[in-house]
Structures are given as C-alpha cells and as structure tokens.
C-alpha cells in the first residue's frame, strides 16, 4: 500500500462476510471526522463510500450503519463517549483498479483480509466510480465526413443534480445508457416527477456550444397539460424547436386530429369495446367492407352487396316460415339495403303473397342464385377483403356493420344482431359525441400516414428527405377523458413503432415517448374502456430498443403500472414513495438494490430522488437540478389563496366552456 493510502486510512476491517463488513475506526476520530492530507472528511455519512485495498484493486464499500461499541463500557456501566470504539457497517458494491486509469466494475470478486485498512474516497476515485470524468467530447461529422464546425463537441454525460452524500459533487448519467433504454420516473404526487423530467430535458438541450441535441425526438403525451411552460423557452436555443398541439376532441383546424382509418383492428376493438367471441368477427368483416366504400371500390362493393343480399334473401326463401312472414322480412331488408339489381321493385312481383302463397318463389330464387345457365348473384368463391387502412367516411362503417350482420344472419345465426347490439350502440354514440370529432373524417380529407408521422416526429421536407423542425412535440391531452387518452396514445405509439420497424437503415432515428401519468393508460390490468390497451406499450418495452423506440415512463403508482413495461426499464429515478404496495413493487424489480437504499424512499424530501440503473455505476441519492421554468404542476399556495381582503375577485373563470363541461357530466 502506498504512503498516500496509509495517510488516508480511517480504520481496520474487523469482520468480513459475503454481504457485509465491519470496520473499527481508529481512535481519535471524534464524531467520525478524519483530517486527511487533502481535506477534512466526515466518513460516517450513510451512503458514502470507503476504499478497502485487496491485492491490485480496491473493494468499494458503501456505509450503511454507524455505531459505538456493542456493549456498555467500564465496570461501572457507564460509557465513555469520547474514547469508546466506533464501528462502521459497510456493504461491498464493486471493485476499482488501483491504477489511475482503471474502471469501476459492479460486484466483488476478491474480498479483503481481516485488519485491512479502510480508506476514505478521493474525488478522483468518485469520478471513476461514477464514470463522470468528462462531460463533453469531440463531436463527429455526418457519415464519416469532417465535423462542422471542426471544434464542435457533444455531451457524453449529463448532469441531473447534486449529490446529497458528497458535497459539491454533481450526479451525472451516461447519455448513451440513460436514453438508450427505457426509463421510469416514479414518486408520489407532489414529490417532483414532472420537474425532474423537465429539468433533465432542459439540461440536455441547454448545451452551451455546438453541437446541440438536434437529432433528438421526444413525443410528450401530456395528460395534464403541464409541459408547455417548461419547454417554451427552448426555441431560443439555436435550432431547437418545440411544438405543441392540443387534443380537445374537436375537429378544429388548429387542434390535434387522427383520421379514423389510421386505427388498426386492435384499436377499433378498443374504441368499440368489441368482445372477442362474437363481436370481433363482425367488426373485422365490416372493416374489410369499408375498403370498398370509396370511389375506386364502387363496382366491387356492388358485387359484395348483391352477394350478401342474394345470400340472405335465398336463405329466407328456403326456410320453413310462412309466406307472409317471408315477404315481410325480405321487404324489411330491402328497405335498408338495395342495389340496382336487387331491390323491392325488381323482386316485388316474385315475393308478393297471393291467397297465402308465394307462387313465384322459384322465379325469385332462380334470379338470385342462378340455375340452368342463368347466372345469379351468389358467388361461393367470393373472398371478403381485409382491412388495409383505405380512407372511408366514418358513417360508412355503420353500413358495413349492418351488411356484415345481414350476411351472418343469412348463414343461420339469427341472434347475431342481439349479440352485437352493444357494439352497434357504441358506434352510433361515437357518431354523435362531440369529444370524438377529432377522429371522424371524410374520405376526401385523406392525409397520408407519412405526412402525419412527419408532423408527429417534428420533421419537415427538405431536398427530397426530411430535416428536424422540432425536437420536442407535446400532445396536450388535458381536455379529454381517459378513454380518449388511452386510444390516442395506443394509436400514436403503434404508428411510430411500425414506422421505425420498417425503417432502413434500422435504429438510426431514435424516438422517445414520454408517458406522463402512465398508470392511466399503461396499466397492469385492462381498464374499463379497453380489452388490453397497454398491449402496444408492452411490445415496445420488449422490442422497441432494437428499432430505436424508447419509453420514458412517469407515474405515481408503480404498483398499478404494467409489470412488463416496468420490468424492461433499465434506468430508474425514484422520488418519495410511501405506499407499501409501490415500495414492494420497487423491491421486486430491483433485487440488486440494498434494503438500506430502499429504506430512504419514504423519507426523501421534495426535489430529491434516487437514481439507479445502467447509466450510473451505483445507486445515488441526489437533489434534482431545478427546472427553469417549471412545468405547470406547482403546488397550490393555500395560505396565500385563502387569507385575503373581502371582495377580492376569484381567480377561477367560469364561462360557456364550464357550462358545457357540466352538461357533459
């Protein structure tokens, strides 16, 4: 051991176990304070580190407890506080090479011997432990070309706050590791989650010199409408753009809209709450038929209409009901559906009842089904089209559902209309609800998915390609209900995921979806609005990394979050957590975190958090960097708002909008 190491020894190891060491501090270290050759060190702060030499490396140990001698002192039973022995309980966390350039590695392979010296940690060793020796490094050019400008730098590490263990020591995360995986920001309401997210992104985009993070893409699903104020000043930074679109349910030109034909089958299932056993097959058939309702599908649609009508009517003609009942049912069908070839006028003379009989029944059957060289309208080989996202009028789906029900009835399922009545009622309600105007479009309003996604990802066309116009795109969904939030978030996530899966080259356009209040739509159990709305987020959590799609999940209830999504997060920033169920969930997903660390969570002050994961070498408690400006989630100033002079005007504004909300409720 070098002379410098001997000079910073604070005690000896007197007990060694696989998971815990005991260190007896040298006498004379009153109040656990050591005067070192470089500074004064308080070595008993919980969470601080000690270095224990073991061959050519140091064992890095975290202080988890401090005490005086276990029993009473002298024979008279009195303890001499000043001269009593002092002990530190420490747990081994990793190894650090003695060489100045050596790297820290998690886990212990060589244990110290008894009576080894325990040393306080130097700042240079902390830098190596946390791997934060350099923030900015030289940048690179495009596709191997020269860097422009030549002296440009880029961030390697990102400062997110100040350590509460080591004075004046900045806590940093490795950007590649932090943003190169899924991240969870957890904590009780009011503990500072939104401010943490805002401060991290502000720090990322406030790099003082070239290069800025111009290639970043954050799509913020802002269910509380709070992030716009936090990011509104970022456009003052060169080439950093922030776009905000508001989803309030309306179809106004300046509001966020989603063409209904962008929805896939699973999202239509969510929207119409279609049950899998009976309603989903009808919905699938109806969505396929909508592809024929456009101008290009007019002739083909007529073939299918004729096939369905002929199939249904011939089934009625051949059943055992009375002729009068046959005529009534057939005319009822032809009132709702008719074509130039099959209508009440064309069939009227054949289906009319005379003296209790239908004398021309066979003629009607021959016309519809064909026989003796006469071609009818029934084609057994006709294959129903698949739903492919072809634009169609929203109302056309109602007609397509009726046709599908009619076709199913023609095959003997007389109760299918009753089984699907809830789905049909739901669809009719969606046609009238004002909060779903954002979804209802006319087919001639067709918007290409590529253009829609370009706007969503902050891209604009340039020189045959696209360039970034915004690094942060905020979808403000504060004005809509949970069922709309659930649907829109699932649609947007699925579209972005599909785009990146088919991108060539792969994984060259990273996108981060910031899911605020994620437990509301990425729940561990399906909500009452959906069969399984979190399915797309679970798939992204498992497969998104390879395509460059990442989740940044913020939630106050980790126990209500999807276990799959949470288990795939590689970095965590955890604020105060007090609920036992939430604490249990965090313990289950972080088996490598010591109980001593987790026991701090219920007592963390506001704006303090614990960060752990693969972007930091060791779990670290820190005070979060202040967000300037703050998101619109600050606490109500109760004293200021309650105690004032008589007659002051209320800050709450009630107008027509409030009246309409009351009416909706």
XYZ file of C-alpha atoms in Angstrom:
665
model
C 0.000 0.000 0.000
C 1.343 3.432 -0.940
C 2.150 6.153 1.549
C -0.802 8.208 0.314
C -3.110 5.270 1.036
C -1.714 4.910 4.563
C -2.276 8.620 5.174
C -5.991 8.320 4.366
C -6.687 5.175 6.366
C -9.563 5.694 8.799
C -9.804 2.229 10.360
C -9.375 -1.538 10.105
C -11.648 -4.304 8.806
C -12.513 -6.499 11.801
C -15.268 -8.620 10.256
C -15.722 -9.974 6.729
C -18.860 -11.648 5.370
C -20.126 -12.121 1.826
C -22.572 -9.236 2.120
C -21.268 -7.064 4.957
C -18.016 -5.842 6.549
C -17.429 -4.195 9.908
C -14.767 -1.501 10.224
C -13.389 -0.297 13.536
C -12.459 3.352 13.218
C -9.057 4.468 14.529
C -9.080 6.122 17.915
C -9.052 9.870 17.885
C -11.628 10.217 15.138
C -14.173 12.032 17.239
C -17.583 12.377 15.587
C -16.282 10.151 12.768
C -14.294 13.083 11.319
C -10.905 12.458 9.683
C -8.396 15.172 8.791
C -6.845 13.943 5.554
C -3.888 15.251 3.598
C -6.275 16.813 1.054
C -9.322 17.851 3.113
C -11.449 17.171 6.163
C -13.589 14.043 5.653
C -16.713 13.023 7.516
C -16.562 9.277 6.940
C -19.773 8.121 8.580
C -22.359 9.658 6.267
C -24.813 6.957 5.232
C -24.404 6.219 1.553
C -20.785 7.382 1.361
C -18.018 5.090 0.092
C -14.853 3.658 1.581
C -11.978 2.021 -0.302
C -10.515 -1.241 1.035
C -7.332 -2.487 -0.668
C -7.465 -6.100 -1.877
C -4.450 -7.188 -3.980
C -4.234 -4.820 -7.004
C -7.718 -3.380 -6.577
C -9.906 -1.564 -4.106
C -13.123 -3.029 -2.807
C -15.648 -0.175 -2.904
C -17.933 -0.388 0.142
C -20.996 1.683 0.969
C -21.592 2.837 4.544
C -24.979 1.568 5.745
C -24.638 1.943 9.525
C -22.543 3.502 12.272
C -22.349 2.732 15.960
C -20.233 2.741 19.036
C -19.166 -0.413 20.901
C -21.930 -3.001 21.094
C -21.991 -3.241 24.908
C -21.505 -0.904 27.888
C -18.088 0.484 28.700
C -16.319 0.222 32.040
C -17.226 -1.831 35.039
C -19.439 0.876 36.472
C -21.758 0.514 33.449
C -21.017 3.996 32.146
C -19.828 4.515 28.559
C -17.083 6.973 27.881
C -18.457 8.561 24.718
C -15.287 10.340 23.719
C -12.993 7.339 23.972
C -15.301 4.457 23.086
C -14.637 2.374 19.983
C -16.547 3.355 16.849
C -17.686 0.981 14.129
C -18.955 1.313 10.587
C -21.189 -1.286 8.927
C -20.483 -1.355 5.206
C -21.652 -3.450 2.251
C -19.374 -4.260 -0.717
C -20.675 -2.873 -4.023
C -17.836 -3.166 -6.547
C -14.167 -3.145 -7.461
C -11.944 -0.283 -8.586
C -8.466 -0.690 -10.017
C -5.618 0.924 -8.104
C -4.277 2.236 -11.420
C -5.469 5.831 -12.061
C -6.940 4.838 -15.431
C -8.733 1.734 -14.169
C -12.503 1.426 -14.455
C -15.067 0.585 -11.804
C -16.989 -2.676 -12.095
C -20.071 -3.704 -10.206
C -19.790 -6.763 -7.950
C -16.969 -8.080 -5.757
C -14.670 -10.897 -6.832
C -11.850 -10.512 -4.255
C -12.610 -9.931 -0.581
C -10.275 -8.092 1.794
C -8.469 -9.863 4.595
C -9.029 -9.151 8.268
C -7.377 -5.989 9.549
C -7.091 -4.494 6.067
C -7.070 -0.697 6.081
C -10.244 1.184 5.165
C -9.618 4.432 3.249
C -11.813 7.450 2.594
C -12.593 8.024 -1.098
C -10.886 10.739 -3.123
C -12.780 12.880 -5.638
C -10.819 11.331 -8.496
C -11.930 7.900 -7.321
C -15.533 9.065 -7.146
C -15.209 10.267 -10.746
C -14.042 6.802 -11.754
C -16.737 5.088 -9.670
C -19.476 7.154 -11.274
C -17.715 7.271 -14.671
C -18.157 11.049 -14.941
C -14.631 12.162 -15.674
C -15.597 14.041 -18.842
C -18.885 15.669 -19.915
C -18.246 16.953 -23.426
C -16.147 15.117 -26.009
C -15.193 15.933 -29.583
C -18.118 15.507 -31.966
C -18.189 13.638 -35.291
C -19.245 14.509 -38.825
C -22.077 13.165 -40.969
C -21.472 9.683 -42.421
C -17.748 9.851 -41.695
C -17.210 13.323 -43.169
C -15.391 16.157 -41.399
C -17.100 17.646 -38.371
C -18.755 21.033 -38.952
C -17.596 23.155 -37.220
C -14.297 21.368 -36.690
C -14.087 22.108 -32.947
C -17.679 21.094 -32.123
C -18.275 18.967 -29.034
C -21.079 16.736 -27.870
C -22.298 15.614 -24.459
C -21.167 12.268 -23.098
C -22.558 12.653 -19.583
C -25.484 14.736 -18.416
C -25.631 16.445 -15.028
C -29.021 15.883 -13.395
C -28.425 17.203 -9.868
C -26.184 17.481 -6.837
C -25.210 14.557 -4.602
C -26.626 14.686 -1.079
C -23.817 12.411 0.136
C -20.742 14.094 -1.354
C -20.620 17.847 -1.043
C -20.368 19.858 -4.277
C -20.393 16.655 -6.315
C -22.581 16.640 -9.401
C -24.566 13.489 -10.179
C -24.390 12.595 -13.853
C -25.798 9.904 -16.104
C -24.213 8.472 -19.230
C -26.402 9.716 -22.074
C -25.969 6.618 -24.238
C -27.047 4.351 -21.399
C -29.764 6.589 -19.970
C -31.547 7.454 -23.211
C -30.546 4.196 -24.910
C -33.073 2.241 -22.858
C -36.444 2.650 -21.188
C -36.586 4.958 -18.160
C -39.050 5.089 -15.261
C -39.538 8.226 -13.158
C -41.578 7.249 -10.104
C -42.810 9.005 -6.992
C -45.834 10.145 -5.009
C -47.826 13.096 -6.225
C -46.069 16.332 -5.368
C -42.649 14.701 -4.989
C -41.267 16.381 -8.130
C -41.582 13.882 -11.016
C -42.636 16.421 -13.639
C -39.937 18.842 -12.550
C -37.365 16.047 -12.792
C -38.394 15.160 -16.337
C -38.421 18.821 -17.340
C -35.026 19.543 -15.759
C -33.403 16.528 -17.458
C -34.620 17.606 -20.892
C -33.726 21.232 -20.226
C -30.209 20.151 -19.268
C -29.963 18.052 -22.424
C -30.955 20.894 -24.738
C -29.116 23.681 -22.924
C -25.664 22.594 -24.051
C -23.732 25.878 -24.366
C -21.773 25.170 -27.561
C -22.070 23.202 -30.797
C -23.278 20.510 -31.232
C -26.796 20.713 -29.720
C -29.034 17.651 -29.464
C -30.711 18.499 -32.771
C -31.347 14.858 -33.637
C -33.408 14.136 -30.523
C -37.127 13.388 -30.797
C -39.326 13.469 -27.710
C -43.063 12.925 -28.183
C -44.710 14.012 -24.933
C -48.119 12.511 -24.129
C -49.049 15.286 -21.718
C -52.271 14.252 -19.992
C -52.154 17.153 -17.512
C -51.169 19.974 -19.867
C -48.125 20.954 -17.820
C -45.011 20.677 -20.001
C -45.521 23.537 -22.431
C -44.494 26.144 -19.857
C -41.341 24.154 -19.025
C -40.140 23.972 -22.639
C -41.467 27.188 -24.170
C -38.073 28.942 -23.897
C -36.051 26.163 -25.522
C -36.602 27.546 -29.063
C -34.347 30.430 -28.027
C -31.518 27.893 -28.319
C -30.159 27.536 -31.858
C -32.218 25.132 -33.971
C -34.078 23.605 -31.022
C -37.805 23.505 -31.719
C -40.815 22.786 -29.520
C -44.250 22.156 -30.985
C -47.448 21.869 -29.027
C -50.703 20.508 -30.384
C -53.863 20.373 -28.295
C -56.282 17.470 -28.354
C -59.628 18.692 -27.049
C -61.894 16.352 -29.014
C -62.902 18.955 -31.589
C -62.256 18.894 -35.325
C -60.893 22.461 -35.421
C -58.069 23.034 -37.890
C -55.633 24.089 -35.152
C -56.321 21.057 -32.985
C -54.817 17.586 -32.989
C -56.764 15.173 -35.203
C -56.352 11.485 -36.033
C -58.022 10.088 -39.193
C -60.115 7.104 -38.148
C -58.702 4.928 -40.927
C -55.313 5.136 -39.210
C -56.696 2.836 -36.497
C -55.868 -0.858 -36.793
C -58.139 -3.716 -35.813
C -56.991 -3.810 -32.180
C -57.670 -0.080 -31.803
C -61.133 -0.386 -33.354
C -61.696 -3.195 -30.880
C -60.701 -0.798 -28.100
C -62.839 2.025 -29.484
C -65.998 -0.070 -29.905
C -65.316 -2.357 -26.933
C -65.863 -5.372 -29.178
C -65.887 -8.728 -27.434
C -63.620 -11.340 -28.945
C -66.054 -14.234 -29.322
C -68.993 -12.692 -31.200
C -68.478 -9.022 -31.999
C -64.879 -9.060 -33.206
C -65.540 -11.288 -36.283
C -68.356 -8.945 -37.348
C -66.147 -5.899 -36.812
C -63.325 -7.478 -38.810
C -65.665 -8.226 -41.724
C -67.192 -4.728 -41.584
C -63.801 -3.011 -41.619
C -62.848 -5.079 -44.639
C -66.007 -3.959 -46.440
C -65.198 -0.291 -45.747
C -62.304 -0.605 -48.198
C -64.957 -0.888 -50.926
C -66.896 2.228 -49.948
C -64.567 4.633 -51.734
C -64.934 5.700 -55.339
C -62.430 3.115 -56.542
C -64.329 0.319 -54.853
C -67.828 1.192 -56.103
C -68.222 -1.636 -58.612
C -66.641 -4.217 -56.327
C -68.796 -3.044 -53.429
C -71.913 -3.592 -55.554
C -70.810 -7.182 -56.236
C -70.469 -7.802 -52.497
C -73.776 -6.090 -51.751
C -75.538 -8.253 -54.307
C -73.821 -11.366 -52.959
C -74.849 -10.577 -49.371
C -78.427 -9.621 -50.285
C -78.894 -12.661 -52.527
C -77.461 -14.968 -49.871
C -79.727 -13.548 -47.187
C -82.924 -13.495 -49.284
C -82.449 -17.013 -50.668
C -81.963 -18.240 -47.121
C -85.306 -16.679 -46.160
C -86.998 -18.093 -49.251
C -85.830 -21.577 -48.341
C -86.718 -21.624 -44.658
C -89.917 -23.004 -43.186
C -91.620 -19.746 -42.216
C -94.998 -18.755 -43.632
C -95.060 -16.879 -46.971
C -96.395 -13.736 -45.327
C -93.525 -13.724 -42.855
C -91.050 -14.297 -45.694
C -92.351 -11.298 -47.612
C -92.252 -9.061 -44.524
C -88.661 -9.977 -43.698
C -87.442 -9.599 -47.285
C -89.079 -6.200 -47.741
C -87.626 -5.087 -44.417
C -84.138 -5.989 -45.661
C -84.685 -4.227 -48.986
C -85.738 -1.050 -47.187
C -82.263 -0.857 -45.604
C -80.155 -2.297 -48.416
C -80.851 -2.337 -52.133
C -78.952 -2.226 -55.375
C -79.930 -1.631 -58.992
C -80.152 -5.399 -59.419
C -81.758 -6.362 -56.108
C -84.497 -4.079 -54.802
C -88.171 -4.130 -53.867
C -89.262 -3.107 -57.363
C -87.233 -5.835 -59.052
C -88.283 -8.607 -56.676
C -91.738 -7.320 -55.830
C -93.656 -9.444 -58.354
C -91.865 -12.615 -57.188
C -92.118 -12.212 -53.443
C -95.710 -10.991 -53.284
C -98.104 -13.265 -51.414
C -101.417 -14.244 -53.047
C -104.052 -16.209 -51.115
C -101.491 -17.227 -48.540
C -98.974 -18.482 -51.062
C -95.872 -17.123 -52.808
C -96.432 -18.566 -56.299
C -93.310 -17.033 -57.909
C -90.932 -18.132 -55.182
C -88.869 -20.296 -57.527
C -88.502 -17.444 -60.018
C -87.088 -15.231 -57.287
C -84.741 -17.995 -56.189
C -83.571 -18.588 -59.766
C -82.936 -14.862 -60.306
C -80.879 -14.525 -57.147
C -78.985 -17.832 -57.040
C -78.983 -18.692 -60.761
C -79.741 -22.019 -62.442
C -79.969 -23.631 -65.912
C -77.330 -21.357 -67.371
C -78.719 -18.229 -65.723
C -76.027 -16.586 -63.615
C -77.151 -15.295 -60.232
C -75.525 -13.061 -57.696
C -74.237 -15.643 -55.221
C -70.553 -16.444 -55.633
C -69.277 -19.081 -53.167
C -65.679 -18.240 -54.085
C -66.034 -14.546 -53.277
C -63.400 -13.569 -50.697
C -64.158 -10.701 -48.366
C -61.454 -8.018 -48.420
C -59.124 -7.391 -45.497
C -58.989 -4.056 -43.721
C -55.979 -2.154 -45.047
C -56.471 1.422 -43.839
C -58.061 2.670 -47.063
C -59.770 6.040 -46.329
C -63.532 5.812 -45.834
C -66.265 8.023 -44.384
C -66.843 7.334 -40.697
C -70.578 6.749 -41.284
C -69.752 4.072 -43.882
C -68.624 1.758 -41.089
C -72.193 1.720 -39.763
C -73.470 0.496 -43.141
C -70.667 -2.056 -43.300
C -71.580 -3.398 -39.836
C -75.218 -3.767 -40.951
C -74.128 -5.639 -44.067
C -71.913 -7.935 -42.007
C -74.739 -8.675 -39.580
C -77.031 -9.352 -42.507
C -74.549 -11.785 -44.013
C -74.155 -13.605 -40.698
C -77.932 -13.849 -40.369
C -78.041 -15.320 -43.867
C -75.926 -18.184 -42.568
C -78.397 -19.031 -39.852
C -77.105 -17.009 -36.905
C -80.416 -15.311 -36.162
C -79.251 -13.947 -32.778
C -76.094 -12.226 -34.002
C -77.769 -8.813 -34.125
C -78.700 -9.114 -30.458
C -75.177 -10.222 -29.573
C -73.714 -7.180 -31.360
C -76.259 -4.624 -30.167
C -73.832 -3.147 -27.622
C -71.144 -2.612 -30.286
C -73.690 -1.076 -32.688
C -74.965 1.245 -29.951
C -71.410 2.240 -29.120
C -70.710 3.086 -32.766
C -73.849 5.211 -33.054
C -72.856 7.073 -29.901
C -69.399 7.769 -31.343
C -71.045 9.311 -34.415
C -72.727 11.880 -32.176
C -70.254 12.521 -29.341
C -68.518 15.891 -29.592
C -65.364 14.619 -27.877
C -64.756 12.236 -30.801
C -64.932 14.799 -33.580
C -61.139 14.655 -33.753
C -61.476 11.102 -35.072
C -64.325 11.478 -37.589
C -63.154 12.402 -41.083
C -64.443 12.327 -44.626
C -62.592 10.081 -47.044
C -61.750 13.061 -49.288
C -59.818 14.604 -46.355
C -57.252 11.851 -46.803
C -53.952 12.547 -45.052
C -51.034 10.325 -45.885
C -49.700 8.451 -42.846
C -46.174 9.533 -43.786
C -47.135 13.226 -43.601
C -48.991 12.684 -40.348
C -45.998 10.915 -38.791
C -43.600 13.572 -40.085
C -45.539 16.208 -38.145
C -45.734 13.972 -35.081
C -41.951 13.433 -35.107
C -41.044 17.072 -35.752
C -39.862 16.601 -39.350
C -40.201 18.830 -42.397
C -39.450 18.058 -46.024
C -36.097 19.201 -47.424
C -34.147 18.206 -50.565
C -36.077 15.009 -51.118
C -35.760 13.978 -47.475
C -36.614 15.381 -44.070
C -34.874 17.533 -41.501
C -35.759 18.279 -37.900
C -38.065 21.215 -37.212
C -38.825 20.280 -33.594
C -37.038 18.164 -31.036
C -39.970 18.128 -28.599
C -43.562 17.565 -29.758
C -46.151 17.940 -26.989
C -49.559 16.304 -27.410
C -51.634 18.197 -24.834
C -54.486 15.868 -23.802
C -55.566 17.654 -20.644
C -59.028 18.423 -22.070
C -60.094 14.847 -22.908
C -61.207 11.858 -20.884
C -59.174 8.766 -20.057
C -60.760 6.645 -22.782
C -59.628 9.156 -25.427
C -56.156 9.345 -23.878
C -55.941 5.567 -23.939
C -56.998 5.307 -27.571
C -54.835 8.145 -28.917
C -51.718 7.056 -27.026
C -52.096 3.491 -28.336
C -52.626 4.672 -31.945
C -49.647 7.033 -31.927
C -47.335 4.510 -30.245
C -48.313 1.775 -32.692
C -47.829 4.015 -35.765
C -44.398 5.213 -34.635
C -43.360 1.661 -33.750
C -44.439 0.364 -37.161
C -42.586 3.194 -38.918
C -39.329 2.507 -37.080
C -39.623 -1.256 -37.542
C -39.639 -0.812 -41.319
C -37.038 1.972 -41.397
C -33.913 1.386 -43.465
C -31.312 1.682 -42.057
C -32.676 0.444 -38.766
C -32.168 2.182 -35.440
C -30.863 5.454 -36.871
C -33.703 7.741 -35.758
C -34.221 7.327 -32.001
C -37.635 8.380 -30.690
C -38.599 8.734 -27.029
C -42.234 8.557 -25.954
C -42.716 10.441 -22.688
C -45.728 8.858 -20.967
C -46.948 11.205 -18.255
C -49.257 9.589 -15.643
C -48.552 6.295 -17.397
C -50.586 4.206 -14.942
C -53.731 5.679 -16.521
C -53.169 4.010 -19.898
C -50.312 1.510 -19.392
C -51.959 -0.273 -16.511
C -51.229 -3.675 -15.008
C -54.880 -4.607 -15.556
C -57.037 -3.538 -18.527
C -59.181 -0.501 -17.853
C -62.939 -0.449 -18.217
C -62.502 1.223 -21.594
C -60.408 -1.465 -23.227
C -59.770 -5.139 -23.711
C -55.988 -4.678 -23.454
C -54.931 -1.143 -24.365
C -51.423 -1.441 -22.898
C -50.504 -4.250 -25.275
C -48.642 -1.987 -27.712
C -46.589 -0.401 -24.917
C -45.658 -3.818 -23.582
C -44.453 -4.805 -27.029
C -42.468 -1.580 -27.364
C -40.903 -2.178 -23.953
C -39.728 -5.615 -25.106
C -38.777 -4.889 -28.732
C -38.504 -1.114 -29.129
C -34.806 -0.815 -28.250
C -33.629 -2.648 -31.376
C -35.597 -0.209 -33.542
C -34.721 2.960 -31.622
C -38.059 3.494 -29.853
C -37.834 4.139 -26.118
C -40.289 4.812 -23.313
C -39.837 7.448 -20.629
C -42.497 6.414 -18.109
C -43.600 8.813 -15.358
C -46.039 7.525 -12.744
C -47.051 7.986 -9.129
C -48.331 4.405 -8.798
C -45.706 1.837 -9.871
C -47.888 -0.964 -8.454
C -50.595 -0.080 -10.996
C -48.216 0.096 -13.962
C -47.818 -2.777 -16.368
C -45.341 -5.180 -14.808
C -43.950 -5.967 -18.260
C -43.206 -2.316 -19.058
C -41.675 -1.666 -15.654
C -39.519 -4.787 -15.800
C -37.987 -3.657 -19.103
C -36.871 -0.258 -17.777
C -33.101 -0.105 -17.456
C -32.918 3.168 -15.509
C -34.983 4.486 -12.624
C -35.341 7.865 -10.969
C -37.384 7.312 -7.823
C -38.763 10.112 -5.670
C -40.571 9.744 -2.366
C -42.616 6.526 -2.295
C -44.724 5.814 0.784
C -47.408 3.369 -0.336
C -46.444 -0.181 0.806
C -47.646 -1.742 -2.461
C -45.499 0.658 -4.507
C -42.467 0.066 -2.287
C -42.938 -3.677 -2.655
C -43.088 -3.328 -6.432
C -39.807 -1.393 -6.497
C -38.137 -4.015 -4.280
C -39.252 -6.774 -6.639
C -37.902 -5.095 -9.757
C -34.567 -4.045 -8.190
C -33.162 -7.073 -6.340
C -29.613 -5.682 -6.542
C -30.505 -2.554 -4.530
C -29.799 -2.874 -0.823
C -32.546 -2.508 1.751
C -30.620 0.404 3.247
C -31.058 2.300 -0.017
C -34.736 1.431 -0.392
C -35.494 2.420 3.198
C -34.654 6.011 2.268
C -37.505 6.307 -0.221
C -40.386 7.090 2.177
C -38.437 9.968 3.746
C -36.917 11.624 0.677
C -37.575 15.397 0.679
C -39.241 17.082 -2.260
C -36.918 17.547 -5.260
C -34.735 14.652 -4.066
C -34.549 11.288 -5.779
C -32.662 8.030 -6.017
C -31.175 7.208 -9.425
C -30.055 3.704 -10.366
C -29.700 1.586 -13.466
C -27.127 1.004 -16.178
C -26.479 4.737 -16.741
C -24.899 5.085 -13.271
C -22.488 2.638 -11.725
C -24.038 2.816 -8.270
C -27.407 3.900 -6.828
C -27.135 7.544 -5.840
C -29.381 9.879 -3.882
C -29.317 13.408 -5.254
C -31.071 16.749 -5.261
C -32.611 17.188 -8.679
C -31.430 20.064 -10.813
C -34.037 22.837 -10.678
C -36.251 23.161 -13.734
C -36.351 26.709 -15.109
C -39.073 27.438 -15.982
C -41.132 24.948 -14.013
C -43.865 22.817 -15.553
C -47.404 23.880 -14.701
C -47.639 21.424 -11.817
C -46.644 23.578 -8.851
C -48.471 23.193 -5.537
C -51.366 25.445 -4.594
C -50.299 28.244 -2.219
C -53.080 27.611 0.291
C -52.228 30.367 2.764
C -51.838 32.986 0.034
C -55.076 31.977 -1.656
C -57.206 31.658 1.468
C -56.344 34.697 3.577
C -57.159 37.978 1.815
C -59.359 41.051 1.970
C -63.128 40.940 1.461
C -64.471 41.239 -2.079
C -61.369 40.091 -3.997
C -62.240 38.563 -7.376
C -61.836 34.810 -7.681
C -59.070 33.564 -9.956
C -61.397 30.869 -11.279
C -63.040 31.915 -14.542
C -66.402 30.349 -15.320
C -67.785 30.765 -18.841
C -69.562 28.845 -21.593
C -66.874 26.160 -21.559
C -67.577 25.392 -17.899
C -71.287 25.160 -18.626
C -70.682 22.688 -21.430
C -68.475 20.572 -19.172
C -71.217 20.474 -16.556
C -73.697 19.406 -19.221
C -71.361 16.609 -20.364
C -71.056 15.325 -16.818
